[in-house]
């Protein structure tokens, strides 16, 4: 946002050139590194360890394509039937569309239900064995980035359902990933189709992927009720735990590990977090011109800075290690 703001002020050719250099540093030193790490996790689940590693990404569809009746792009029913579409892409397994209606809130309970349903489906496919490692990718929506989802993932490692879970949040403004291509396929189909009923809508989603070269497996699941996970876990969450999903306090990666029960980990689960999913990133800071050290900073007031992304609490604080 700072770079675009500086670019739009049109302060001359040198400033425009400096903004271009800053954009390259931001792209290559921040969100491209995040995407590389994401692709590595996907490769581990699909190629290297498909029998023990699970990788999922969850996201919601645009509400503009979820209203019924749906008559393409030329008209809209103001008092139609609303739907919520949540997609979960589990790599090497397929895409599941979880559809709910206004009777079910699209909140953290719904997100948790979708993810746990995917975990159960993965285990059923692997003869009842749950994954040793589960990689989950989310965006910054309040239904995804919240304390209740963190509590559920920690509980899974406490119960040894998974030995390790890595939850990664995409950076603000850079949340487009492979699941968005799936939603794009659905949106393109509905832009040229007329859909009246919920059953027609479900059939249209399946038809949108019929004949796709990727041969992606598609399933549409209607959800009419979900458990109240918030009420279940609320009494066990520290009331002082807050602000980890907001503004400068945002943590983009959480790691949950099953460890030996000890004084420091009485529940047998070790939780660590860090600012970004890559080991180092290039940040762009807005400063007064006289405080900038680089040439582009003295021109634009935007100073690039390399930051190491460390795990907290420090890994070497305790001797307990994750179960291998």
mmCIF file of N, CA, C and O in Angstrom, residues 245-282:
data_model
loop_
_atom_site.group_PDB
_atom_site.id
_atom_site.type_symbol
_atom_site.label_atom_id
_atom_site.label_comp_id
_atom_site.label_asym_id
_atom_site.label_seq_id
_atom_site.Cartn_x
_atom_site.Cartn_y
_atom_site.Cartn_z
ATOM 1 N N UNK A 245 -3.997 -11.810 15.882
ATOM 2 C CA UNK A 245 -4.471 -11.849 14.498
ATOM 3 C C UNK A 245 -4.748 -10.447 13.962
ATOM 4 O O UNK A 245 -5.403 -10.301 12.934
ATOM 5 N N UNK A 246 -4.246 -9.413 14.657
ATOM 6 C CA UNK A 246 -4.594 -8.052 14.286
ATOM 7 C C UNK A 246 -3.359 -7.180 14.100
ATOM 8 O O UNK A 246 -2.416 -7.238 14.892
ATOM 9 N N UNK A 247 -3.357 -6.422 13.016
ATOM 10 C CA UNK A 247 -2.395 -5.357 12.760
ATOM 11 C C UNK A 247 -0.955 -5.817 12.970
ATOM 12 O O UNK A 247 -0.556 -6.880 12.492
ATOM 13 N N UNK A 248 -0.165 -5.035 13.687
ATOM 14 C CA UNK A 248 1.263 -5.348 13.803
ATOM 15 C C UNK A 248 1.531 -6.537 14.716
ATOM 16 O O UNK A 248 2.660 -7.049 14.746
ATOM 17 N N UNK A 249 0.523 -7.012 15.445
ATOM 18 C CA UNK A 249 0.719 -8.170 16.317
ATOM 19 C C UNK A 249 0.425 -9.490 15.590
ATOM 20 O O UNK A 249 0.530 -10.556 16.191
ATOM 21 N N UNK A 250 0.061 -9.409 14.333
ATOM 22 C CA UNK A 250 -0.318 -10.614 13.592
ATOM 23 C C UNK A 250 0.837 -11.603 13.500
ATOM 24 O O UNK A 250 1.964 -11.236 13.163
ATOM 25 N N UNK A 251 0.534 -12.855 13.806
ATOM 26 C CA UNK A 251 1.480 -13.958 13.635
ATOM 27 C C UNK A 251 0.983 -14.810 12.472
ATOM 28 O O UNK A 251 -0.156 -15.266 12.475
ATOM 29 N N UNK A 252 1.841 -15.044 11.485
ATOM 30 C CA UNK A 252 1.399 -15.719 10.262
ATOM 31 C C UNK A 252 1.602 -17.226 10.284
ATOM 32 O O UNK A 252 1.163 -17.904 9.354
ATOM 33 N N UNK A 253 2.243 -17.746 11.303
ATOM 34 C CA UNK A 253 2.453 -19.197 11.345
ATOM 35 C C UNK A 253 2.461 -19.712 12.783
ATOM 36 O O UNK A 253 3.109 -19.136 13.659
ATOM 37 N N UNK A 254 1.724 -20.806 12.989
ATOM 38 C CA UNK A 254 1.671 -21.485 14.272
ATOM 39 C C UNK A 254 2.051 -22.947 14.069
ATOM 40 O O UNK A 254 1.624 -23.577 13.100
ATOM 41 N N UNK A 255 2.818 -23.481 15.002
ATOM 42 C CA UNK A 255 3.232 -24.874 14.935
ATOM 43 C C UNK A 255 2.815 -25.581 16.216
ATOM 44 O O UNK A 255 3.114 -25.127 17.327
ATOM 45 N N UNK A 256 2.107 -26.689 16.053
ATOM 46 C CA UNK A 256 1.641 -27.505 17.173
ATOM 47 C C UNK A 256 2.347 -28.856 17.090
ATOM 48 O O UNK A 256 2.277 -29.533 16.063
ATOM 49 N N UNK A 257 3.011 -29.259 18.170
ATOM 50 C CA UNK A 257 3.776 -30.491 18.178
ATOM 51 C C UNK A 257 3.426 -31.339 19.400
ATOM 52 O O UNK A 257 3.329 -30.822 20.513
ATOM 53 N N UNK A 258 3.264 -32.627 19.165
ATOM 54 C CA UNK A 258 3.059 -33.565 20.264
ATOM 55 C C UNK A 258 4.413 -33.858 20.905
ATOM 56 O O UNK A 258 5.345 -34.301 20.226
ATOM 57 N N UNK A 259 4.539 -33.564 22.187
ATOM 58 C CA UNK A 259 5.801 -33.770 22.899
ATOM 59 C C UNK A 259 5.543 -34.602 24.150
ATOM 60 O O UNK A 259 4.399 -34.848 24.543
ATOM 61 N N UNK A 260 6.621 -35.030 24.772
ATOM 62 C CA UNK A 260 6.518 -35.795 26.013
ATOM 63 C C UNK A 260 5.930 -34.907 27.107
ATOM 64 O O UNK A 260 6.321 -33.752 27.269
ATOM 65 N N UNK A 261 4.992 -35.434 27.857
ATOM 66 C CA UNK A 261 4.388 -34.681 28.959
ATOM 67 C C UNK A 261 5.462 -34.373 30.003
ATOM 68 O O UNK A 261 6.211 -35.250 30.428
ATOM 69 N N UNK A 262 5.529 -33.107 30.382
ATOM 70 C CA UNK A 262 6.566 -32.678 31.321
ATOM 71 C C UNK A 262 6.056 -31.487 32.130
ATOM 72 O O UNK A 262 4.906 -31.053 31.975
ATOM 73 N N UNK A 263 6.921 -30.950 32.947
ATOM 74 C CA UNK A 263 6.580 -29.780 33.750
ATOM 75 C C UNK A 263 6.205 -28.602 32.865
ATOM 76 O O UNK A 263 5.280 -27.846 33.171
ATOM 77 N N UNK A 264 6.951 -28.425 31.763
ATOM 78 C CA UNK A 264 6.716 -27.270 30.892
ATOM 79 C C UNK A 264 5.553 -27.503 29.926
ATOM 80 O O UNK A 264 4.923 -26.562 29.474
ATOM 81 N N UNK A 265 5.280 -28.777 29.599
ATOM 82 C CA UNK A 265 4.203 -29.105 28.674
ATOM 83 C C UNK A 265 3.295 -30.146 29.314
ATOM 84 O O UNK A 265 3.321 -31.326 28.954
ATOM 85 N N UNK A 266 2.491 -29.738 30.291
ATOM 86 C CA UNK A 266 1.672 -30.698 31.055
ATOM 87 C C UNK A 266 0.615 -31.402 30.215
ATOM 88 O O UNK A 266 0.159 -32.484 30.588
ATOM 89 N N UNK A 267 0.235 -30.813 29.090
ATOM 90 C CA UNK A 267 -0.756 -31.445 28.222
ATOM 91 C C UNK A 267 -0.108 -32.270 27.108
ATOM 92 O O UNK A 267 -0.800 -32.942 26.354
ATOM 93 N N UNK A 268 1.228 -32.188 27.010
ATOM 94 C CA UNK A 268 1.913 -32.946 25.966
ATOM 95 C C UNK A 268 1.837 -32.310 24.599
ATOM 96 O O UNK A 268 1.973 -32.993 23.580
ATOM 97 N N UNK A 269 1.624 -31.010 24.541
ATOM 98 C CA UNK A 269 1.582 -30.288 23.265
ATOM 99 C C UNK A 269 2.418 -29.018 23.376
ATOM 100 O O UNK A 269 2.296 -28.270 24.354
ATOM 101 N N UNK A 270 3.254 -28.792 22.399
ATOM 102 C CA UNK A 270 4.125 -27.621 22.371
ATOM 103 C C UNK A 270 3.680 -26.700 21.234
ATOM 104 O O UNK A 270 3.601 -27.117 20.077
ATOM 105 N N UNK A 271 3.372 -25.461 21.560
ATOM 106 C CA UNK A 271 2.894 -24.488 20.571
ATOM 107 C C UNK A 271 3.931 -23.386 20.411
ATOM 108 O O UNK A 271 4.356 -22.773 21.396
ATOM 109 N N UNK A 272 4.344 -23.157 19.178
ATOM 110 C CA UNK A 272 5.253 -22.048 18.865
ATOM 111 C C UNK A 272 4.667 -21.254 17.703
ATOM 112 O O UNK A 272 3.806 -21.746 16.972
ATOM 113 N N UNK A 273 5.142 -20.037 17.530
ATOM 114 C CA UNK A 273 4.605 -19.168 16.491
ATOM 115 C C UNK A 273 5.710 -18.257 15.986
ATOM 116 O O UNK A 273 6.733 -18.044 16.646
ATOM 117 N N UNK A 274 5.509 -17.715 14.787
ATOM 118 C CA UNK A 274 6.441 -16.736 14.255
ATOM 119 C C UNK A 274 5.718 -15.788 13.310
ATOM 120 O O UNK A 274 4.605 -16.064 12.865
ATOM 121 N N UNK A 275 6.390 -14.707 13.005
ATOM 122 C CA UNK A 275 5.762 -13.615 12.262
ATOM 123 C C UNK A 275 5.437 -14.000 10.824
ATOM 124 O O UNK A 275 4.372 -13.647 10.298
ATOM 125 N N UNK A 276 6.347 -14.720 10.165
ATOM 126 C CA UNK A 276 6.151 -15.108 8.768
ATOM 127 C C UNK A 276 6.530 -16.569 8.582
ATOM 128 O O UNK A 276 7.205 -17.169 9.432
ATOM 129 N N UNK A 277 6.127 -17.161 7.463
ATOM 130 C CA UNK A 277 6.380 -18.579 7.244
ATOM 131 C C UNK A 277 7.748 -18.850 6.636
ATOM 132 O O UNK A 277 8.201 -19.992 6.632
ATOM 133 N N UNK A 278 8.420 -17.836 6.116
ATOM 134 C CA UNK A 278 9.780 -18.004 5.598
ATOM 135 C C UNK A 278 10.774 -17.509 6.647
ATOM 136 O O UNK A 278 10.441 -16.705 7.521
ATOM 137 N N UNK A 279 12.006 -17.991 6.557
ATOM 138 C CA UNK A 279 13.001 -17.682 7.583
ATOM 139 C C UNK A 279 13.389 -16.209 7.608
ATOM 140 O O UNK A 279 13.772 -15.683 8.651
ATOM 141 N N UNK A 280 13.318 -15.547 6.470
ATOM 142 C CA UNK A 280 13.589 -14.106 6.445
ATOM 143 C C UNK A 280 12.748 -13.454 5.356
ATOM 144 O O UNK A 280 12.414 -14.081 4.347
ATOM 145 N N UNK A 281 12.390 -12.212 5.583
ATOM 146 C CA UNK A 281 11.565 -11.456 4.637
ATOM 147 C C UNK A 281 12.095 -10.039 4.519
ATOM 148 O O UNK A 281 12.830 -9.554 5.389
ATOM 149 N N UNK A 282 11.727 -9.385 3.430
ATOM 150 C CA UNK A 282 12.064 -7.981 3.228
ATOM 151 C C UNK A 282 10.809 -7.153 3.484
ATOM 152 O O UNK A 282 9.804 -7.305 2.787
#
